mmCIF file of C-alpha atoms in Angstrom:
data_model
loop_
_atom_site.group_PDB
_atom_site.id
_atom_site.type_symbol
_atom_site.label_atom_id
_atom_site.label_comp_id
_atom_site.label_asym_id
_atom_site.label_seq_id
_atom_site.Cartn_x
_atom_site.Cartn_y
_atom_site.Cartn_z
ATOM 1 C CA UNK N 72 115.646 -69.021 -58.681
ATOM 2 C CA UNK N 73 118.447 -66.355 -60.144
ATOM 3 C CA UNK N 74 121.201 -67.394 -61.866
ATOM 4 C CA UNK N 75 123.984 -69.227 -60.052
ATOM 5 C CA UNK N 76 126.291 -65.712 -59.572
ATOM 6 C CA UNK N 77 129.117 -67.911 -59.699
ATOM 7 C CA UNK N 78 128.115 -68.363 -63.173
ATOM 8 C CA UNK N 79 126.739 -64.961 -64.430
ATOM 9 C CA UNK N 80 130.686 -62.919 -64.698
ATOM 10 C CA UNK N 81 131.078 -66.186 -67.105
ATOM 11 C CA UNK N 82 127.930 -65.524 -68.943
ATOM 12 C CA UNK N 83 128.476 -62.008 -69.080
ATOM 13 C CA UNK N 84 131.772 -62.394 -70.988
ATOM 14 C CA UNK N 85 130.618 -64.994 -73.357
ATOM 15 C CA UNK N 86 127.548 -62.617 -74.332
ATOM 16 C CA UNK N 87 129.598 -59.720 -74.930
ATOM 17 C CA UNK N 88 131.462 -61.598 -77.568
ATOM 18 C CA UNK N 89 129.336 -62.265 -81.087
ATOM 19 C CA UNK N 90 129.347 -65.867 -81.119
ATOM 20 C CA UNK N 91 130.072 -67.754 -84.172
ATOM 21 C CA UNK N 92 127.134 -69.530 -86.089
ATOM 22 C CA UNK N 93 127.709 -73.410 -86.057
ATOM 23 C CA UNK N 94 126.749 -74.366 -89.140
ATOM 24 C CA UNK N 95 128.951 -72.250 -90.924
ATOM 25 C CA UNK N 96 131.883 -72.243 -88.797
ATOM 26 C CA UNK N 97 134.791 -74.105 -89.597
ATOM 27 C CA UNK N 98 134.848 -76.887 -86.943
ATOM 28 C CA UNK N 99 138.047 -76.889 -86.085
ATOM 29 C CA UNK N 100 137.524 -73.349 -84.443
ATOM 30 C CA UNK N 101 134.664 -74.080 -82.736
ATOM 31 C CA UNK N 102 136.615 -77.420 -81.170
ATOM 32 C CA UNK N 103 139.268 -74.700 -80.132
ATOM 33 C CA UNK N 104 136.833 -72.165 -78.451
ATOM 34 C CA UNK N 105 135.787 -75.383 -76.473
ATOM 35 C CA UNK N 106 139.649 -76.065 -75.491
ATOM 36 C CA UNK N 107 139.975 -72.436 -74.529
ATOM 37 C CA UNK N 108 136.527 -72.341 -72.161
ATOM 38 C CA UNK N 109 137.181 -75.596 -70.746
ATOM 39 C CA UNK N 110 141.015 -74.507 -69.875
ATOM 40 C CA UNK N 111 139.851 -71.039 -68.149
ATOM 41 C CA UNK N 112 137.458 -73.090 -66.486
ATOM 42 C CA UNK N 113 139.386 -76.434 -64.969
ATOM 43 C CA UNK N 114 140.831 -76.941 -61.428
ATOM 44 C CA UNK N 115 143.969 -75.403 -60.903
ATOM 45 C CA UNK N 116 145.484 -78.942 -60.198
ATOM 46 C CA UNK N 117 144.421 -82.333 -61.298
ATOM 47 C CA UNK N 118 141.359 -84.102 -59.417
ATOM 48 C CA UNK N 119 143.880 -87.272 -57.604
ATOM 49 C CA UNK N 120 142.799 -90.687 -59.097
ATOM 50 C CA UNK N 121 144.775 -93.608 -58.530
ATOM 51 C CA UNK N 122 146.492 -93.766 -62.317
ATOM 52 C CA UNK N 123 145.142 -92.647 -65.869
ATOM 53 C CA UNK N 124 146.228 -94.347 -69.159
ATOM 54 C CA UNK N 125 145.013 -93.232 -72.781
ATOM 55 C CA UNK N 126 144.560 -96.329 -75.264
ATOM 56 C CA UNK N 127 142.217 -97.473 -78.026
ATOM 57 C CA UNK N 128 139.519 -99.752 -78.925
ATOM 58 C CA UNK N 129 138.563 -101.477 -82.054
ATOM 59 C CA UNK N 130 136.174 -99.530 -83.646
ATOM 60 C CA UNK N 131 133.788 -100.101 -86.791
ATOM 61 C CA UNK N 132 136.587 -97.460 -88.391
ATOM 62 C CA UNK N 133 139.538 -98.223 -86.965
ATOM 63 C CA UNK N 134 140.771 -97.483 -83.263
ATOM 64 C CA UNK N 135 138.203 -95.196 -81.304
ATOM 65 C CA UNK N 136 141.007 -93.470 -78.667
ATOM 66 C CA UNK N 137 139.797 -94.106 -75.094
ATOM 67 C CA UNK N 138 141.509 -92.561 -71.680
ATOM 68 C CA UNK N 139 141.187 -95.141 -68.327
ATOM 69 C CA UNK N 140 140.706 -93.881 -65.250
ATOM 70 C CA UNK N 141 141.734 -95.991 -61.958
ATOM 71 C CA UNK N 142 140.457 -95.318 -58.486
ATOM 72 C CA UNK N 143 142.938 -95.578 -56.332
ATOM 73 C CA UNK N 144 141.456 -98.691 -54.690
ATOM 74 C CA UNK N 145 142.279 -101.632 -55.458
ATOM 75 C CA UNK N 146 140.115 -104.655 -56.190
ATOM 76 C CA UNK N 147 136.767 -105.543 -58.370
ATOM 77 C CA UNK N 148 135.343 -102.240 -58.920
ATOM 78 C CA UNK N 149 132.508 -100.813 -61.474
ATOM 79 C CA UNK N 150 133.159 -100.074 -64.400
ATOM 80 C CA UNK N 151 131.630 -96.537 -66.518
ATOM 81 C CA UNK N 152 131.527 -95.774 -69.928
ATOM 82 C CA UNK N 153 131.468 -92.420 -70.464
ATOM 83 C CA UNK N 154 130.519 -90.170 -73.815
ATOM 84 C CA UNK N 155 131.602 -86.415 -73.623
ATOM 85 C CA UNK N 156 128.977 -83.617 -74.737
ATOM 86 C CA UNK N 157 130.195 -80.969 -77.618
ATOM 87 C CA UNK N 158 126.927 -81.488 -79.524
ATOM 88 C CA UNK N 159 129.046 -84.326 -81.603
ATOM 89 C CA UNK N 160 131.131 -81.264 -82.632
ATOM 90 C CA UNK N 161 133.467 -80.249 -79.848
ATOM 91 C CA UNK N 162 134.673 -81.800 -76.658
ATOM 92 C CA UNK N 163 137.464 -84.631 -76.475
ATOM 93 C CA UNK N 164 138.970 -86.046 -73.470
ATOM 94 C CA UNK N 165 140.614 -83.485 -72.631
ATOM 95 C CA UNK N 166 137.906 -80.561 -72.055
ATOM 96 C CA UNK N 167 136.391 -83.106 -69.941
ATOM 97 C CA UNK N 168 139.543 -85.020 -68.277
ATOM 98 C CA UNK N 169 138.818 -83.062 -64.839
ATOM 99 C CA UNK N 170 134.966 -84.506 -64.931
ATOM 100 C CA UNK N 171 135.753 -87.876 -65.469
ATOM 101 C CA UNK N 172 138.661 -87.428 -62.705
ATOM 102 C CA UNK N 173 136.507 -87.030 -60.355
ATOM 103 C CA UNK N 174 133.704 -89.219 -61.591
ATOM 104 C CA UNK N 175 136.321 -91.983 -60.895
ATOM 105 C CA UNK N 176 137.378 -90.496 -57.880
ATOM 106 C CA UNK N 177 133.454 -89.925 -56.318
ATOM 107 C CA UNK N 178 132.402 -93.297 -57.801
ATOM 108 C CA UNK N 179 135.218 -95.603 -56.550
ATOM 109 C CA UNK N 180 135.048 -96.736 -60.402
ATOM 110 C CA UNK N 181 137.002 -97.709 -63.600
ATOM 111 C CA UNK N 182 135.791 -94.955 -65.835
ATOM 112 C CA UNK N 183 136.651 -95.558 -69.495
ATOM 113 C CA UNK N 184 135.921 -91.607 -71.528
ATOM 114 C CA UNK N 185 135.658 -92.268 -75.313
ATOM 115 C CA UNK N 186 136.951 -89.956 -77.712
ATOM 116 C CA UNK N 187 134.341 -90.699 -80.954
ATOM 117 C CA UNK N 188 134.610 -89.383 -84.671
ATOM 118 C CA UNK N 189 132.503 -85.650 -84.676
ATOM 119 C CA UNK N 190 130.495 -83.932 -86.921
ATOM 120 C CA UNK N 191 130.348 -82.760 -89.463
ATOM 121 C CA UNK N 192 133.168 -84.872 -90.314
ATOM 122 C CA UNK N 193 132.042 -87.841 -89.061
ATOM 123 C CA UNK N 194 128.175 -87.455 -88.535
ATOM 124 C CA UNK N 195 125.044 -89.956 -87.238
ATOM 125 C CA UNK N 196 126.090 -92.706 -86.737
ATOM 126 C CA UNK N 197 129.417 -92.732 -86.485
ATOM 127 C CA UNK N 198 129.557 -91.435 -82.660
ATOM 128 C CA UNK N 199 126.987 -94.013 -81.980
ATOM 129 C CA UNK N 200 128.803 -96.856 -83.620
ATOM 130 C CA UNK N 201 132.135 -95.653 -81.821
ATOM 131 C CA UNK N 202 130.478 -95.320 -78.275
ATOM 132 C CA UNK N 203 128.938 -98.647 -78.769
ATOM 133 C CA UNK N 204 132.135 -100.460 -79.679
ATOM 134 C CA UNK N 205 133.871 -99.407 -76.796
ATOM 135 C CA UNK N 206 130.870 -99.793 -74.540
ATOM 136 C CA UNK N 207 130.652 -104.061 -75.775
ATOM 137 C CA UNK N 208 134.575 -103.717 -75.744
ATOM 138 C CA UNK N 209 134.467 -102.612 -72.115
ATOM 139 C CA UNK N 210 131.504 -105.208 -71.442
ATOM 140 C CA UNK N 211 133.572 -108.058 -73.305
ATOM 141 C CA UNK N 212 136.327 -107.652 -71.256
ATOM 142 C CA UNK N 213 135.359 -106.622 -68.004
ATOM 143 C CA UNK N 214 138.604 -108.181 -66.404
ATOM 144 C CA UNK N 215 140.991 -105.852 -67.937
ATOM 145 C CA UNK N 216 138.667 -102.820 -66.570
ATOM 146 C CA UNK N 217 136.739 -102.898 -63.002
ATOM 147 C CA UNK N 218 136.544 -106.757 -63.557
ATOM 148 C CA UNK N 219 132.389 -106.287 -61.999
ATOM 149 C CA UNK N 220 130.699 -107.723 -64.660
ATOM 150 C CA UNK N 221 127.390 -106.993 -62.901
ATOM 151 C CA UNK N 222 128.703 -103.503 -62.398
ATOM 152 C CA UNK N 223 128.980 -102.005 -65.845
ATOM 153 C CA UNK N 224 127.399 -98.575 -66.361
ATOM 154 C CA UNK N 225 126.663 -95.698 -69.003
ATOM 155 C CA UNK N 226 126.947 -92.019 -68.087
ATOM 156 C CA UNK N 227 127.537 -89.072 -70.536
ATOM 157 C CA UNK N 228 126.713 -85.196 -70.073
ATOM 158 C CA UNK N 229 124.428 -83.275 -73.540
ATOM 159 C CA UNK N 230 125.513 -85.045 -76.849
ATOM 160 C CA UNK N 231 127.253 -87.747 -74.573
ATOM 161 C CA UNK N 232 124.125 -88.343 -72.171
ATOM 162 C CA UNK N 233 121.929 -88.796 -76.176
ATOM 163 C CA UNK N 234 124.862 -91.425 -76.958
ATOM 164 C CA UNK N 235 124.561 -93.016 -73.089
ATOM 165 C CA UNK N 236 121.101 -93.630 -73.923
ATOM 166 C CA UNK N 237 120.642 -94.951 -76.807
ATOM 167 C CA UNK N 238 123.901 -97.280 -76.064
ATOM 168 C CA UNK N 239 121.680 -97.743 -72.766
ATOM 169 C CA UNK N 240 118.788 -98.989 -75.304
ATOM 170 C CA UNK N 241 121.186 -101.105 -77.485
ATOM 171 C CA UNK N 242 122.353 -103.102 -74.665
ATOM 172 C CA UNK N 243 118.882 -103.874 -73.401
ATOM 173 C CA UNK N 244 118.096 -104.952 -76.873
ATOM 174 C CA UNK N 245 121.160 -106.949 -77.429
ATOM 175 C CA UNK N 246 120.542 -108.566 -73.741
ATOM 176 C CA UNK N 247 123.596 -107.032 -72.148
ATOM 177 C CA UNK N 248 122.735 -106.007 -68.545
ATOM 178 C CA UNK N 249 123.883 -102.348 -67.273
ATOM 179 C CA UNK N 250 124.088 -101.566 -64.116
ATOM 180 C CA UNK N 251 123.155 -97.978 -64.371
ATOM 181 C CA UNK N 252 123.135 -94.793 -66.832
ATOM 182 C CA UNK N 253 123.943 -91.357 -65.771
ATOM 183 C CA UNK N 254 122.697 -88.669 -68.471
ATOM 184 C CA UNK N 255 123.202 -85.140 -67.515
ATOM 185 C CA UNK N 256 121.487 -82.864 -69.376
ATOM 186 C CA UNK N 257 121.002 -85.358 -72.359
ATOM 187 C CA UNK N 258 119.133 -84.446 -75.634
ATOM 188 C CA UNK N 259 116.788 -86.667 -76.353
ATOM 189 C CA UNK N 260 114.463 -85.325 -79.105
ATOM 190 C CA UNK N 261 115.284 -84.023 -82.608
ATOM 191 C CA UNK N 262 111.713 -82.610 -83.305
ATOM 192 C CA UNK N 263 109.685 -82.351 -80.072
ATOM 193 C CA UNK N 264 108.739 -78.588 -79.045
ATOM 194 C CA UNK N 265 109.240 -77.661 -75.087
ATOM 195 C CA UNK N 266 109.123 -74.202 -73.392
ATOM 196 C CA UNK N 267 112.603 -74.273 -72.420
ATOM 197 C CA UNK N 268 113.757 -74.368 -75.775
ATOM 198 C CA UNK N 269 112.006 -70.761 -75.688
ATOM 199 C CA UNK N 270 112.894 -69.554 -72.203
ATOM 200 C CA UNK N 271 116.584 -69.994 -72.170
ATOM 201 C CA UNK N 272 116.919 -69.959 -76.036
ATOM 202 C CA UNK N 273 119.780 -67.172 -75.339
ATOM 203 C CA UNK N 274 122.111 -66.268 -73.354
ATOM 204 C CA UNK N 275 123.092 -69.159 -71.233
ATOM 205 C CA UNK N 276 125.833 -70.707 -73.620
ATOM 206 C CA UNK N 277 123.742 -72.956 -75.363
ATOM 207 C CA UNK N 278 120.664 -71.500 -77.633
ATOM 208 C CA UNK N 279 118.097 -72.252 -79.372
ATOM 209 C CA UNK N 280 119.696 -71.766 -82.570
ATOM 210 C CA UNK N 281 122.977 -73.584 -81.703
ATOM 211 C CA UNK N 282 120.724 -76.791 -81.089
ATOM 212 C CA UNK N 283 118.901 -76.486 -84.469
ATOM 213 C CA UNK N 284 122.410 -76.243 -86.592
ATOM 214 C CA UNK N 285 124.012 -79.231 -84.231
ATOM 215 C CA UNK N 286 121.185 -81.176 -84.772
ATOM 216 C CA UNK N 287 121.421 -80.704 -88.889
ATOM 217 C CA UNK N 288 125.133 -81.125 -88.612
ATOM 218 C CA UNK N 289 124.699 -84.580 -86.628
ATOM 219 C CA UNK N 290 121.584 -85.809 -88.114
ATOM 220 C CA UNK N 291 120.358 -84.064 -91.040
ATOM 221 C CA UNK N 292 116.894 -83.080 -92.058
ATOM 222 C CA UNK N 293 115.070 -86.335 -92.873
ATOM 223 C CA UNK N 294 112.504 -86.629 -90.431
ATOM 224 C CA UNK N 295 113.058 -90.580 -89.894
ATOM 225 C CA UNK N 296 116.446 -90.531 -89.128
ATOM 226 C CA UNK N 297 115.543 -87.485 -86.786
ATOM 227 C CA UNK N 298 113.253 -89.049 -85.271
ATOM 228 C CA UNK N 299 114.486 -92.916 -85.131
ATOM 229 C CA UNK N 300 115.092 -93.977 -81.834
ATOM 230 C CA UNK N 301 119.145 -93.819 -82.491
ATOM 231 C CA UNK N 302 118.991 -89.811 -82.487
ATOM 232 C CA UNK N 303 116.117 -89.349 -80.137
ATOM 233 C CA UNK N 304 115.616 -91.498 -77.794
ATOM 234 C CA UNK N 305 112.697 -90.377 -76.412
ATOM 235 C CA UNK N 306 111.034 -91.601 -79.223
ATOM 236 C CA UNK N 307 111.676 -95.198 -78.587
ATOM 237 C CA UNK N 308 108.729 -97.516 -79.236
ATOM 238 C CA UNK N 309 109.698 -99.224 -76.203
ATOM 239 C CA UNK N 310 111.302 -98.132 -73.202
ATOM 240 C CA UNK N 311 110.485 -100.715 -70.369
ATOM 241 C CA UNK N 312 113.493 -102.712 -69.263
ATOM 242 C CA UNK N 313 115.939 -99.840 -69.294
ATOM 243 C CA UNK N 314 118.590 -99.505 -66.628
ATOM 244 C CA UNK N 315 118.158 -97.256 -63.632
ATOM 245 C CA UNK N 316 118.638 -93.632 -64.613
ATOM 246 C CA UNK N 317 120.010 -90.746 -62.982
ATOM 247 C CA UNK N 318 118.627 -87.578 -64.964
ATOM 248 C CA UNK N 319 120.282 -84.325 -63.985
ATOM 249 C CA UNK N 320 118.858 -80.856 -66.098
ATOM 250 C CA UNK N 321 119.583 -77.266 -65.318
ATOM 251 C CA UNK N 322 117.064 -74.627 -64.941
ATOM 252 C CA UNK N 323 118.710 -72.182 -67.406
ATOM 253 C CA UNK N 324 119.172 -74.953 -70.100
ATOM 254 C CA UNK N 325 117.461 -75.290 -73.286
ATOM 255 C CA UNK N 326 117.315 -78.967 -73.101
ATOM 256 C CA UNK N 327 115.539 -79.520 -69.688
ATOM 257 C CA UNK N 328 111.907 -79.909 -70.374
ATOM 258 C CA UNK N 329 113.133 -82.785 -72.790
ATOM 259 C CA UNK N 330 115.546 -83.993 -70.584
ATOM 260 C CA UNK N 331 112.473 -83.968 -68.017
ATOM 261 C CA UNK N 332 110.026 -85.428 -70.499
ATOM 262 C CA UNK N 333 112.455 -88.834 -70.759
ATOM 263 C CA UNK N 334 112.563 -89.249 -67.157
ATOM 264 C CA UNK N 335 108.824 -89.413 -67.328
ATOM 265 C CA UNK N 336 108.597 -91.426 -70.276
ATOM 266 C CA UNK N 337 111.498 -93.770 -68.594
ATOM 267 C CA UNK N 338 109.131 -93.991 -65.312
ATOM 268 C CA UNK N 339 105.665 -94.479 -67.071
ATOM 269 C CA UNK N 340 107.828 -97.652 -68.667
ATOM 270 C CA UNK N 341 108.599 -98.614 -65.146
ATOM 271 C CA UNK N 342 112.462 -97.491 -65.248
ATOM 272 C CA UNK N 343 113.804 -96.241 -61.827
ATOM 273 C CA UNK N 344 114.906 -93.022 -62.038
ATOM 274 C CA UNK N 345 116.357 -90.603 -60.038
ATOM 275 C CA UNK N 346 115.679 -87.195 -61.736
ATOM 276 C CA UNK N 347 116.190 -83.262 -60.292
ATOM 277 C CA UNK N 348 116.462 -79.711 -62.387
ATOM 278 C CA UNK N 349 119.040 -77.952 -60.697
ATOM 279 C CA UNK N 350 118.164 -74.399 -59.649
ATOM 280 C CA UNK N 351 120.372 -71.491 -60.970
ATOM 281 C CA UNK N 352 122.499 -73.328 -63.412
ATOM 282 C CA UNK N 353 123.171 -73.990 -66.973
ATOM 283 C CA UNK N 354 123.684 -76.234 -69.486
ATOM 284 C CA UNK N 355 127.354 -77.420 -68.928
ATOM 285 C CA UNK N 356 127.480 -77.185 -65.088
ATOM 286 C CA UNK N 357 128.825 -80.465 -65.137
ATOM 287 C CA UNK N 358 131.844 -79.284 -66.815
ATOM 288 C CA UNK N 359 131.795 -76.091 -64.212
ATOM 289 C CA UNK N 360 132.370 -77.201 -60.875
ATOM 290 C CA UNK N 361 135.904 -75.980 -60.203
ATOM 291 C CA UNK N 362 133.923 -72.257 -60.406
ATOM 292 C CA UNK N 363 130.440 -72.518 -58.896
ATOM 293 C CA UNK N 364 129.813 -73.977 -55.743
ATOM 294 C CA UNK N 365 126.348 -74.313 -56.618
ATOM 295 C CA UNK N 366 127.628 -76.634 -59.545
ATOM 296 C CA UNK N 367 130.198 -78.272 -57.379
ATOM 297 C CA UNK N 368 127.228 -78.974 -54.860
ATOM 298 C CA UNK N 369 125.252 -80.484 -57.702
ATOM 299 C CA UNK N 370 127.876 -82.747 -59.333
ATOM 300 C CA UNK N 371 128.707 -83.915 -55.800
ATOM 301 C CA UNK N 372 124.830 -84.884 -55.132
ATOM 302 C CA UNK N 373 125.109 -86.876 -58.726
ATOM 303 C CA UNK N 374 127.951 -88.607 -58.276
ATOM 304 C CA UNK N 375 126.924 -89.642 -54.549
ATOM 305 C CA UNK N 376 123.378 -90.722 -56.376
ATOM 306 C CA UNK N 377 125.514 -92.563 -59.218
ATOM 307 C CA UNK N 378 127.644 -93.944 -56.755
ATOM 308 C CA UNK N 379 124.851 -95.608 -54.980
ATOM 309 C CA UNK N 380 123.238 -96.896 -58.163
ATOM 310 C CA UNK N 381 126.681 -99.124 -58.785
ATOM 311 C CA UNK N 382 126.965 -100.046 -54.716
ATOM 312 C CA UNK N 383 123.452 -101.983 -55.507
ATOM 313 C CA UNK N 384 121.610 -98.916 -53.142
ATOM 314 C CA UNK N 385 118.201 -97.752 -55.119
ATOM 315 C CA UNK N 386 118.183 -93.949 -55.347
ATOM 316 C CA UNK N 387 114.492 -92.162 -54.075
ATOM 317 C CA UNK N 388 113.059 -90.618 -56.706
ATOM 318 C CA UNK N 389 112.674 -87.211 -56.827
#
């Protein structure tokens, strides 16, 4: 299918523009050319919740900042953890405030976005170890959230959907039910090879060589932490017992044939998932739904699919 052609006049002037190399840029001014897109790029007015209040966890290195997002009903709700994407460089909670407004609003849930130390600063595994203190904060005290304790779910878009599932692996392995986990676009291999990483290597925001110095930045270069089931989860030994998933990749994306390849690794493991490459769109549609209708259409079919997932409603796969 062509590009969405809501998206290419955004393309167009982010192509025209030499971008700057990750690895070498200071990270500061890649975090602002993130606050910059994702400002040009927001609703012109808040999506309504019922209230919003920023806070902080414990975390393994000191207080991991958190914003809470209330629906505006009242009464036991579910309850999602969610991990922004930035490539565990960029993104904070407030280039993604207006996607986890509305996953709250959609969802009817408590959505608790975590704000974890970056790279190169702060590289594997301090994310991980932030995202998975909040997530057994969150789980620990479910009454002070959505107060479902059977309704507790994961969901995180690129970098974030790698942290949702691996914290989606912890908890299986520490015994902690989830109800669900929603990865969008999620990396999920350090050192696999897949034709996408080819076809859309440029020119649709992310490239192929962004991925290999965000990877290095996060990870490194040793091969076993690469490849340890922490950074790619795809590479799990085991991956039976997971939680429901809800796998969303974009045509144009670099990461889609490995976002694909987990879905089918999750479902050979006998993990329900819902999974569907959207047509026309790129990586970070999730984030662009205030200025393509074709994204808007696809968040809304996620969050409707999510939604479901945390009624207790089994999506079809797909």
């Amino acid at each position: 299918m062509p590009l969405d052609p809501d998206l290419a006049g955004l393309l167009d002037r982010a192509n025209a523009v030499a971008a700057a190399p990750v690895r070498t840029t200071d990270p500061e001014v890649l975090r602002e050319a993130e606050r910059r897109l994702s400002a040009a790029t927001a609703p012109a007015e808040p999506v309504d919740v019922g209230s919003v209040q920023n806070g902080v966890v414990p975390g393994p290195a000191g207080d991991v900042p958190v914003r809470i997002y209330w629906p505006a009903d009242e009464g036991p709700v579910p309850t999602v953890v969610y991990f922004h994407g930035g490539g565990w460089i960029t993104g904070d909670l407030d280039s993604h405030d207006h996607v986890t407004r509305r996953l709250c609003r959609d969802t009817g849930s408590v959505v608790v976005a975590v704000h974890y130390r970056r790279a190169p600063e702060h590289p594997f595994p301090a994310p991980y170890e932030d995202c998975l203190a909040v997530a057994r904060h969150v789980a620990d005290h479910i009454k002070e959230y959505g107060a479902r304790r059977d309704r507790v779910a994961v969901a995180g878009d690129s970098a974030g959907g790698n942290l949702a599932a691996v914290i989606a692996q912890t908890f299986r392995d520490e015994g902690r039910p989830l109800a669900a986990q929603l990865l969008v676009y999620p990396a999920t291999d350090f050192d696999g090879e897949y034709p996408s990483r080819t076809e859309n290597g440029s020119g649709y925001l992310l490239t192929s060589a962004n991925i290999t110095d965000i990877q290095h930045l996060y990870a490194g270069d040793d091969p076993a932490v690469r490849g340890s089931a922490r950074v790619s989860p795809l590479r799990a030994r085991n991956l039976a017992g997971l939680a429901p998933a809800i796998i969303a990749t974009a045509e144009y994306d670099p990461l889609r044939d490995e976002g694909l390849a987990y879905a089918r690794a999750l479902r050979n493991a006998g993990v329900e998932v819902f999974v569907h490459t959207y047509a026309g769109l790129i990586h970070g549609f999730l984030n662009l739904f205030p200025v393509s209708a074709a994204a808007d259409a696809a968040v809304g079919e996620l969050l409707a699919r999510f939604k479901g997932r945390l009624d207790g409603v089994a999506p079809p796969n797909a």
